[in-house]
mmCIF file of C-alpha atoms in Angstrom:
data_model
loop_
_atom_site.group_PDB
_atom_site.id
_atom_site.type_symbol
_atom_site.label_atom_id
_atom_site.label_comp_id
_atom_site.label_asym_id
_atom_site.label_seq_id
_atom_site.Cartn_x
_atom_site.Cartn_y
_atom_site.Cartn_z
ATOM 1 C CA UNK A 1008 63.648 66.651 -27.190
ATOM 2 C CA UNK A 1009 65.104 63.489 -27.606
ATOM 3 C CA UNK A 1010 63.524 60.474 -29.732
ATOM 4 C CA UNK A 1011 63.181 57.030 -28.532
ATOM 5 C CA UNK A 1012 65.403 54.938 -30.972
ATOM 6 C CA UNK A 1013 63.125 52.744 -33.407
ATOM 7 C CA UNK A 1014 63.257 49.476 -31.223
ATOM 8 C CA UNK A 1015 62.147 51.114 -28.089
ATOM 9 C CA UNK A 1016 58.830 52.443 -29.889
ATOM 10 C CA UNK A 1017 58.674 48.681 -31.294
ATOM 11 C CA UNK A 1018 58.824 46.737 -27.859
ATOM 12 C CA UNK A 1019 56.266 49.548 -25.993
ATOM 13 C CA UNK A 1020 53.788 48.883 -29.447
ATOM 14 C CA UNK A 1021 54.211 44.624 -28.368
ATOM 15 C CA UNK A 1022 53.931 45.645 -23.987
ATOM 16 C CA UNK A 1023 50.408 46.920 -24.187
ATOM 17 C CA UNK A 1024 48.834 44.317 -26.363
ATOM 18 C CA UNK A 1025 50.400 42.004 -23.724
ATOM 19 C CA UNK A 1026 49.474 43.639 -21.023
ATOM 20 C CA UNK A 1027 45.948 43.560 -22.392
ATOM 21 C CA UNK A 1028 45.567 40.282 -22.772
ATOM 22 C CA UNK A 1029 47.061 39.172 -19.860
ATOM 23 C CA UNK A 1030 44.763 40.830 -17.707
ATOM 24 C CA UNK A 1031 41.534 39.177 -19.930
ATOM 25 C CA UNK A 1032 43.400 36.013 -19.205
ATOM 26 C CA UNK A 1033 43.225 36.773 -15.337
ATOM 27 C CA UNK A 1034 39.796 37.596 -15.856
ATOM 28 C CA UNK A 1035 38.698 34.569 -17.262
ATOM 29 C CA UNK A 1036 40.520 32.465 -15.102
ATOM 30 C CA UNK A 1037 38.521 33.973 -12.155
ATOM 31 C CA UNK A 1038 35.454 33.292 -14.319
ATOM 32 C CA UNK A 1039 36.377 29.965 -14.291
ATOM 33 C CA UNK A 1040 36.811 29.893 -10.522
ATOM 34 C CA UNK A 1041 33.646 31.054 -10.181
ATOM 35 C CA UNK A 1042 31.849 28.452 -12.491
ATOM 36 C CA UNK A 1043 33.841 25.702 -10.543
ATOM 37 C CA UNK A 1044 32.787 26.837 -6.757
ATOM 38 C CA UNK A 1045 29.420 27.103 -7.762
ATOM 39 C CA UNK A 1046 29.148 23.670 -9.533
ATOM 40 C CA UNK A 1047 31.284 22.339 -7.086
ATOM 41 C CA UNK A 1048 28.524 24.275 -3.936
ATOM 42 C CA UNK A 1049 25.110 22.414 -6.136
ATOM 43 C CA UNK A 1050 27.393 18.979 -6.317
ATOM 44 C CA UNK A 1051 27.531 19.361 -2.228
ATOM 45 C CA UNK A 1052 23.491 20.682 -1.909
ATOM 46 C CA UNK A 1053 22.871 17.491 -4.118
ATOM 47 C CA UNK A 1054 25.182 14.997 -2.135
ATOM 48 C CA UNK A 1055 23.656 16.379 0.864
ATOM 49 C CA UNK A 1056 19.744 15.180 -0.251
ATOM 50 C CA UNK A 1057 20.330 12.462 -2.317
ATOM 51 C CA UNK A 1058 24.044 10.453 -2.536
ATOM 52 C CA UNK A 1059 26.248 10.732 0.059
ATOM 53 C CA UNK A 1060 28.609 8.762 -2.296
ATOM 54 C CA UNK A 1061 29.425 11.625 -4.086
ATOM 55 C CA UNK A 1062 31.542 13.448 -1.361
ATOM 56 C CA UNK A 1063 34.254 11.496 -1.964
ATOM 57 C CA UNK A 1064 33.951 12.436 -5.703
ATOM 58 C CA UNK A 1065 33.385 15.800 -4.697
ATOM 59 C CA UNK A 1066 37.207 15.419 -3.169
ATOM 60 C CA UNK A 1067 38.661 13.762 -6.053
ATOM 61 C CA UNK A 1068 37.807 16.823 -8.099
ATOM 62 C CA UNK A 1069 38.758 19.352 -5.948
ATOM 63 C CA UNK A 1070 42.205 17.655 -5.479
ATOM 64 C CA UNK A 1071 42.695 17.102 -9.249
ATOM 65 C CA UNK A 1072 42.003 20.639 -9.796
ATOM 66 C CA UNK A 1073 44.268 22.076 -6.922
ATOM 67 C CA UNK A 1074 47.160 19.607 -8.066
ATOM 68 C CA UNK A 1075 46.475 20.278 -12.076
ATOM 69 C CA UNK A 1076 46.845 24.202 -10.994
ATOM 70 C CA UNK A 1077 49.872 23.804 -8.742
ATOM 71 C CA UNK A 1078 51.767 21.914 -11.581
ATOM 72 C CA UNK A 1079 50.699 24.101 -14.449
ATOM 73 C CA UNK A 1080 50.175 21.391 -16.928
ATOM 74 C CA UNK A 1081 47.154 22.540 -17.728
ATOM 75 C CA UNK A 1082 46.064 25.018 -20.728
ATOM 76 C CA UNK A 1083 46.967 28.951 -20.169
ATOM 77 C CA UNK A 1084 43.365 29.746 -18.948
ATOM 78 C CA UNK A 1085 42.597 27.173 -16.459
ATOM 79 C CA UNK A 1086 42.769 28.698 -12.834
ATOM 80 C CA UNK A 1087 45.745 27.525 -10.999
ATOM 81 C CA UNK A 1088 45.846 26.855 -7.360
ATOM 82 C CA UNK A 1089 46.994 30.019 -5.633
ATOM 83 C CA UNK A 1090 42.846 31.310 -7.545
ATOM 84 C CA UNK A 1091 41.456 27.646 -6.302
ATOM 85 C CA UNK A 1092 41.415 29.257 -2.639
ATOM 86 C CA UNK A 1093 39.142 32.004 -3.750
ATOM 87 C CA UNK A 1094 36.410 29.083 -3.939
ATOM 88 C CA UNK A 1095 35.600 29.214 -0.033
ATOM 89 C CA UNK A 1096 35.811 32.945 -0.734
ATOM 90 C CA UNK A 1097 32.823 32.517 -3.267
ATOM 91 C CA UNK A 1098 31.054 30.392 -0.988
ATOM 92 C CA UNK A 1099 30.963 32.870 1.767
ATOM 93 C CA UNK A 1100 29.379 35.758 -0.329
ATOM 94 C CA UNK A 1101 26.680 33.124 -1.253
ATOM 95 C CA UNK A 1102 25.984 31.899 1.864
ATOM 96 C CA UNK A 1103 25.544 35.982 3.146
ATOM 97 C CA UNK A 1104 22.845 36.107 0.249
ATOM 98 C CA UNK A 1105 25.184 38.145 -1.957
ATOM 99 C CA UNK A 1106 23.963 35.589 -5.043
ATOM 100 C CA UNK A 1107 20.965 33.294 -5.287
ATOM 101 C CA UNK A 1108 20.712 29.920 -6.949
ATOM 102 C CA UNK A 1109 16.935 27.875 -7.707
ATOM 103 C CA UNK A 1110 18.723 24.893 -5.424
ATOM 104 C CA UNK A 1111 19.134 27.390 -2.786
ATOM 105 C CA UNK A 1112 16.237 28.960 -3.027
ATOM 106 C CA UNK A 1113 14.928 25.234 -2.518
ATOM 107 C CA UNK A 1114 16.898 24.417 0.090
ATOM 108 C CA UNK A 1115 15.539 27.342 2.078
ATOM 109 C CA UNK A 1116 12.103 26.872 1.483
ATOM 110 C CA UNK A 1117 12.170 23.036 2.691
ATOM 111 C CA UNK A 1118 13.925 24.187 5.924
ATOM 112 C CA UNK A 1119 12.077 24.219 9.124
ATOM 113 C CA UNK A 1120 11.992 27.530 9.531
ATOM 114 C CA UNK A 1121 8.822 28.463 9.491
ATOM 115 C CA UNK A 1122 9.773 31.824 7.302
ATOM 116 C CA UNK A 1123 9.362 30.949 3.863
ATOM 117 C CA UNK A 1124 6.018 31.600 2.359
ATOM 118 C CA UNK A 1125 4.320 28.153 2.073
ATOM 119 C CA UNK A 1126 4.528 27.168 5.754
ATOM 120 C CA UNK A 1127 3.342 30.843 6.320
ATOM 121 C CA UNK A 1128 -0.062 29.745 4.119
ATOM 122 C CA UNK A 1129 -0.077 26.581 6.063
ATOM 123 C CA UNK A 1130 0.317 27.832 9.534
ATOM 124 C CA UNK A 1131 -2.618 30.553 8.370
ATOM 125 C CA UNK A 1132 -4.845 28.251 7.119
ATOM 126 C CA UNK A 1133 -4.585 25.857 9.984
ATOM 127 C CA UNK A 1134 -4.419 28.393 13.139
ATOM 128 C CA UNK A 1135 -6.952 30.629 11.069
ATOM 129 C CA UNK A 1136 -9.616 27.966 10.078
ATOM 130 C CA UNK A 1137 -9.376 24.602 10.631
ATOM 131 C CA UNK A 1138 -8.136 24.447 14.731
ATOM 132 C CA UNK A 1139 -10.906 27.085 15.068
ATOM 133 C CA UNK A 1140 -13.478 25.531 13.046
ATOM 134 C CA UNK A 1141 -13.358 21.160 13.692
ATOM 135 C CA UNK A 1142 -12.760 20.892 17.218
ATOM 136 C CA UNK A 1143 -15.842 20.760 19.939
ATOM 137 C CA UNK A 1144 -16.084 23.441 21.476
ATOM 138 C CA UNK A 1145 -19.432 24.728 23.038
ATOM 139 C CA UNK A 1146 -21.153 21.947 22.437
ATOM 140 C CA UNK A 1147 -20.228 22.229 18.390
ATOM 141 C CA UNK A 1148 -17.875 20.698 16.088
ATOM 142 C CA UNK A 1149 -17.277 19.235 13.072
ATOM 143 C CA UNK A 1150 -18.024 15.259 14.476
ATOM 144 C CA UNK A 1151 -21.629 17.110 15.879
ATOM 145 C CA UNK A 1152 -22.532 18.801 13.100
ATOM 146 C CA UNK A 1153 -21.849 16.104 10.691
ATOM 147 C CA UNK A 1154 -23.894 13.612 12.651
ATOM 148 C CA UNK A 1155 -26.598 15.873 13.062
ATOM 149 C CA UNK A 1156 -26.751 15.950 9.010
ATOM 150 C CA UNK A 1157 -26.841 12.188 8.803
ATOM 151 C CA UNK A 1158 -29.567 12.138 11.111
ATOM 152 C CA UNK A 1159 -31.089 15.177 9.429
ATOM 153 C CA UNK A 1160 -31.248 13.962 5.916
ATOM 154 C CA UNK A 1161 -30.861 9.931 6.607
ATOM 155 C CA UNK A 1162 -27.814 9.689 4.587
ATOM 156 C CA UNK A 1163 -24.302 8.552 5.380
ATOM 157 C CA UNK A 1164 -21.003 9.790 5.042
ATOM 158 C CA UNK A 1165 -18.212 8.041 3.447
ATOM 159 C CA UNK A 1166 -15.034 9.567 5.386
ATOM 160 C CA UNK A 1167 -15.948 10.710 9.011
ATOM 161 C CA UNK A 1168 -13.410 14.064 8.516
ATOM 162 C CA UNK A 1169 -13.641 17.192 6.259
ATOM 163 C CA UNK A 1170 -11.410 16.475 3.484
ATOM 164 C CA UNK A 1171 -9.131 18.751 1.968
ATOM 165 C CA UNK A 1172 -8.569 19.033 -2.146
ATOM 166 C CA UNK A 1173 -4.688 20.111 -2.377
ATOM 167 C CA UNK A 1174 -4.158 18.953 -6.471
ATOM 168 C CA UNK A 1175 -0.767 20.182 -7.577
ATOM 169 C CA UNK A 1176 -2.045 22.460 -9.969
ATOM 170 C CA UNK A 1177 -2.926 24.308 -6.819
ATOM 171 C CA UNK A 1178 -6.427 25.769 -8.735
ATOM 172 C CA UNK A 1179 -10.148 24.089 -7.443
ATOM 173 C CA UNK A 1180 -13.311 25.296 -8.996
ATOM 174 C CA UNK A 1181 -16.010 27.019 -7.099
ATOM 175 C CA UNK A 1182 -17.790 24.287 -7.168
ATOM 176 C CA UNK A 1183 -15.780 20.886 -7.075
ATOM 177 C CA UNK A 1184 -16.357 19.348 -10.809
ATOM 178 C CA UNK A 1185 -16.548 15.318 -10.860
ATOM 179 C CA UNK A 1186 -18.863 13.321 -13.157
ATOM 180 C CA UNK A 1187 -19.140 10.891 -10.145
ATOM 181 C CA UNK A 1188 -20.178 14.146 -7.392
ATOM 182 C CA UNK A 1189 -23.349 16.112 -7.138
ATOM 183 C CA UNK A 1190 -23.030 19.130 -4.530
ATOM 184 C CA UNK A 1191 -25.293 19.009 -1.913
ATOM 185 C CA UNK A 1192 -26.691 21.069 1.088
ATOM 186 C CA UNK A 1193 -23.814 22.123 3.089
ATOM 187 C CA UNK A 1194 -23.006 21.538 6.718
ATOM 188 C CA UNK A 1195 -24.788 23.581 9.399
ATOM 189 C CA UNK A 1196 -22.668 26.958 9.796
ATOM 190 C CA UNK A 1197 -20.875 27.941 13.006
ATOM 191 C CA UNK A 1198 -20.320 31.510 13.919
ATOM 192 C CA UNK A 1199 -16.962 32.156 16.059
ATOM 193 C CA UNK A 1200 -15.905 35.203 17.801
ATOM 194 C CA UNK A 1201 -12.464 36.211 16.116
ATOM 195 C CA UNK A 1202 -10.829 39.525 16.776
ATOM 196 C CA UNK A 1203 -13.856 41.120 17.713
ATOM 197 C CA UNK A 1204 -15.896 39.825 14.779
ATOM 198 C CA UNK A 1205 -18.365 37.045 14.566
ATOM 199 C CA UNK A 1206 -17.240 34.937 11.772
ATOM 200 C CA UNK A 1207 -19.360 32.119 9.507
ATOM 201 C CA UNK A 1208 -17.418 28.748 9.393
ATOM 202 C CA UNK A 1209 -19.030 26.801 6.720
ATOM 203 C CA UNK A 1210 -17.810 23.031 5.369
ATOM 204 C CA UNK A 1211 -19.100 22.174 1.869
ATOM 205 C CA UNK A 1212 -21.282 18.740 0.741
ATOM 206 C CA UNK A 1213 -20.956 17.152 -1.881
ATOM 207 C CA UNK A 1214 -22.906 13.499 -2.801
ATOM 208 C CA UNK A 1215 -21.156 10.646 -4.539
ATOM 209 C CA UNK A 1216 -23.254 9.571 -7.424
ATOM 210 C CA UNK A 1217 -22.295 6.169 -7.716
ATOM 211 C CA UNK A 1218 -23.543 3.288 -5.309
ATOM 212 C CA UNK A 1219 -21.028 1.451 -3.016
ATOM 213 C CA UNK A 1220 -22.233 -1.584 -1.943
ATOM 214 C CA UNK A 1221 -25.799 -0.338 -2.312
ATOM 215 C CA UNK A 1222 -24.819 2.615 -0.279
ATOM 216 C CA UNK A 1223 -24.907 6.683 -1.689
ATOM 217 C CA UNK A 1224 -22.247 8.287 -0.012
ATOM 218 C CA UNK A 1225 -21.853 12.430 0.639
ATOM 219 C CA UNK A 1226 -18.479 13.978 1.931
ATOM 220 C CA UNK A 1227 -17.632 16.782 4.357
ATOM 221 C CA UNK A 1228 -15.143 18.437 1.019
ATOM 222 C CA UNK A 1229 -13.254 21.596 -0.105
ATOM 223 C CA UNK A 1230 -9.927 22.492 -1.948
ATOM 224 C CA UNK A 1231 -7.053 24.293 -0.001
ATOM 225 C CA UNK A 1232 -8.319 28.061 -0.176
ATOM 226 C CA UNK A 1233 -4.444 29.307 0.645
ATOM 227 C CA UNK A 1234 -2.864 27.276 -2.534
ATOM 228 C CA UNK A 1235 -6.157 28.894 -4.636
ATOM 229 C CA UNK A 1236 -4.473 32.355 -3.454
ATOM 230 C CA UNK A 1237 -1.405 31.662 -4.195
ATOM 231 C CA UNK A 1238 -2.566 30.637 -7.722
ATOM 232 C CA UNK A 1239 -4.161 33.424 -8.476
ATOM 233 C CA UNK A 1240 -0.751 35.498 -7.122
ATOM 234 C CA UNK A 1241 0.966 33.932 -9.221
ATOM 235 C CA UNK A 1242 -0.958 34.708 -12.773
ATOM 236 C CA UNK A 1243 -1.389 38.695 -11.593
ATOM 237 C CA UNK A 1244 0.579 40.662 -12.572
ATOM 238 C CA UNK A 1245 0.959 43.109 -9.837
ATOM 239 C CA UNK A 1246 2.142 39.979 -7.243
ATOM 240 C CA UNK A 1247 3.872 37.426 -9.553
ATOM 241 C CA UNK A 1248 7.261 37.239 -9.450
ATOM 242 C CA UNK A 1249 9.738 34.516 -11.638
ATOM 243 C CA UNK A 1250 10.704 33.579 -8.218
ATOM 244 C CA UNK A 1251 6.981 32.295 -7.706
ATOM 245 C CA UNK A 1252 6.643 30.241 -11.183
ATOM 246 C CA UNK A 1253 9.987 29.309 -10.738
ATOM 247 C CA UNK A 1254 9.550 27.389 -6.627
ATOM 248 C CA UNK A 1255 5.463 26.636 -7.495
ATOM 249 C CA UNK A 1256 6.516 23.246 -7.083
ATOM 250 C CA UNK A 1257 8.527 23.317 -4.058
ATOM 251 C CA UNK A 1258 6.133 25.922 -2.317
ATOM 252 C CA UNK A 1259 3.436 23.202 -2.744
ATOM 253 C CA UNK A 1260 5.170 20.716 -1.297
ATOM 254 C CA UNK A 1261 5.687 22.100 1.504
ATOM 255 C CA UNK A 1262 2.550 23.487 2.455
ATOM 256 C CA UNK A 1263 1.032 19.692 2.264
ATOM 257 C CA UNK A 1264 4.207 18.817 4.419
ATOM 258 C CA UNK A 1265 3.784 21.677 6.972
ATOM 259 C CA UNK A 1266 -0.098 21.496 7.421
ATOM 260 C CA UNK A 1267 0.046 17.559 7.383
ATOM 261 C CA UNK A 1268 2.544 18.367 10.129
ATOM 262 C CA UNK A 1269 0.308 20.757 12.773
ATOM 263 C CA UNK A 1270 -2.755 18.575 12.165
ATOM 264 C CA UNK A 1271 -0.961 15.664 13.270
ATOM 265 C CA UNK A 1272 0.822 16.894 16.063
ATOM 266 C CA UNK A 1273 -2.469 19.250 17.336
ATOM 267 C CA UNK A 1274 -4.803 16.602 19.297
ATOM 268 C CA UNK A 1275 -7.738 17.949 18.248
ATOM 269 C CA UNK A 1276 -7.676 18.027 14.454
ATOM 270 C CA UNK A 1277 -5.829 14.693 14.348
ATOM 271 C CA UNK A 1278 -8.675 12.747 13.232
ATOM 272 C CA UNK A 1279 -10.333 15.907 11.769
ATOM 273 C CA UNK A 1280 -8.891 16.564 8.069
ATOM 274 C CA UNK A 1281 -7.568 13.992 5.688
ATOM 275 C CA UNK A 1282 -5.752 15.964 2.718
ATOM 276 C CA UNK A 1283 -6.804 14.362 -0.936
ATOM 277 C CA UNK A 1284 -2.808 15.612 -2.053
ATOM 278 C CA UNK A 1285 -2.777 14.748 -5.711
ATOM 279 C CA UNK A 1286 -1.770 15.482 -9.428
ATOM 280 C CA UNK A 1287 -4.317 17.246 -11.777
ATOM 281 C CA UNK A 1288 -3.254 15.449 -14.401
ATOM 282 C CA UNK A 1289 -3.112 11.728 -15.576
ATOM 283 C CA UNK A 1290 -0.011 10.307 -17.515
ATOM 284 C CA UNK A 1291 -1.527 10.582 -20.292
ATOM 285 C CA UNK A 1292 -2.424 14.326 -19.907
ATOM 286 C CA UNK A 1293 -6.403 13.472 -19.063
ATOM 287 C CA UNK A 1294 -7.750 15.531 -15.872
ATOM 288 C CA UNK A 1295 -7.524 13.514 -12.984
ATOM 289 C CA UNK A 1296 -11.817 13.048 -11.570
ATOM 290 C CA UNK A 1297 -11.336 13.838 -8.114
ATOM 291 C CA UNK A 1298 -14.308 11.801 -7.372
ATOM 292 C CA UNK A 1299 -12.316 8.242 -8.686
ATOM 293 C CA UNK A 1300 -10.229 9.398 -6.218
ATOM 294 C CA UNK A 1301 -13.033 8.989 -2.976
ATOM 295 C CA UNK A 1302 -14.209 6.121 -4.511
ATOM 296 C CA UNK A 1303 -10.774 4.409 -4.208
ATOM 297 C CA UNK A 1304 -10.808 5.531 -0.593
ATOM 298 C CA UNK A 1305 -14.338 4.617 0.388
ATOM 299 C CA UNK A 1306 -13.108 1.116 -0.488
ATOM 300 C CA UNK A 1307 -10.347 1.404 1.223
ATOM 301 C CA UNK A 1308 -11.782 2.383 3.865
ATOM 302 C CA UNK A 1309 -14.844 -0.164 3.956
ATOM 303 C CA UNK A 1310 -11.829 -3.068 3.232
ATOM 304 C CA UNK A 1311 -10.127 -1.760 6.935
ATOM 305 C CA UNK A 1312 -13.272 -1.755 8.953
ATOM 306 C CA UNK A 1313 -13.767 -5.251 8.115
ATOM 307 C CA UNK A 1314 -10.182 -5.953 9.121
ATOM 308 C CA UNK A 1315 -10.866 -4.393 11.888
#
């Protein structure tokens, strides 16, 4: 058998290393593709929501990269243009959910689909509770019963709808805590037929502690029962998912957005529900007293009637 001369075994020894590397070079430059289309995709979702300005930026980079890879003046590893067209390539997989993002996850849930999970709570609550609960029907709704525990108890209320605690913490005590709010008897309860069952509907009191104009006020109040589920979800274990933790904030939004939405556009709870949609915290990191907050609107409201 014959034996490769000396300088033969010498160049195959240098081939492989080359061959080696040049294939972790093709690697990385697809890497880098990668990186690029999906900065390049969050640059667009951005541009889209907030500054349309930065399209044409969006162009001058893509151009500058296609021309820098065409030209090969840039270092070794930098893609060059023939890999550049593998970005709408990239951008296809992620738009068939192949790869998830937190902006896209985002930019799902604030679509008007109706499919993601908070307009699912929202549509629940409000089809569930509230459009079955405030509207007259049968000679009984919210406006009724509420007058009938003025005249009941010779007191006054200071908003003429049930209000509706949505802090962004999304958690509300049993029993709403305010140095400026006692809890007091709660409104008559209405039973309604609902798939066969008779349910209890039943609105919460609660009495402001501090005179307004010489006046004690009460409120028709409660916090937002769904985002107190979806609270709790989120710190057990056996429901939480990083997914949850990670959208809290955009889930939250748009349940206030969504239900703020149906009671609007539904006649009959128009008037019916004001939502109190605030943070639980101050600046300075102090819990934010509910009850400053229906003080501030009392006035408010007292300061339009006499406009009025």
């Amino acid at each position: 058998m014959a034996v490769p001369p000396e300088d033969q075994r010498s160049d195959k020894k240098i081939v492989w290393p080359k061959m080696v590397w040049a294939n972790v070079d093709y690697i990385i430059r697809i890497c880098i593709v990668i990186y690029v289309a999906d900065f390049l995709q969050r640059v667009f979702y951005v541009s889209k929501e907030y500054l349309l300005h930065i399209y044409l930026a969006l162009l001058v980079v893509f151009t500058g990269l296609t021309r820098f890879g065409s030209t090969h003046n840039l270092a070794r590893l930098l893609p060059r243009g023939e890999t550049l067209f593998l970005i709408p390539l990239y951008w296809i997989l992620t738009y068939v959910q192949l790869s998830h993002s937190s902006l896209s996850y985002a930019h799902w849930i604030r679509d008007s689909h109706g499919l993601d999970y908070a307009a699912g709570m929202a549509s629940n609550y409000f089809h569930g509770y509230l459009k079955l609960s405030l509207p007259e029907r049968d000679n009984d709704g919210l406006q009724k019963r509420m007058q009938q525990y003025e005249d009941t108890h010779q007191v006054k209320f200071g908003m003429n709808c049930l209000l509706i605690l949505i802090p962004d913490e999304m958690f509300v005590n049993r029993v709403i805590r305010s140095k400026w709010l006692e809890e007091a008897e709660p409104l008559q309860t209405q039973y309604i037929n609902r798939a066969g069952v008779k349910r209890p509907f039943k609105h919460a009191v609660y009495r402001l502690n501090k005179k307004i104009n010489g006046t004690t006020y009460y409120f028709a109040m409660e916090g937002a029962t769904p985002m107190l589920t979806f609270f709790d979800s989120m710190n057990f274990q056996l429901s939480a998912t990083w997914q949850m933790q990670e959208m809290k904030r955009e889930i939250w939004l748009k349940f206030c957005k969504h239900l703020q939405d149906l009671l609007n556009n539904w006649p009959e709870t128009r008037r019916e529900v004001q939502l109190i949609i605030y943070n639980s915290h101050k600046p300075n990191g102090e819990l934010h007293d509910v009850g400053e907050e229906l003080i501030a609107r009392v006035l408010a409201h007292i300061e339009k009637e006499k406009t009025n």
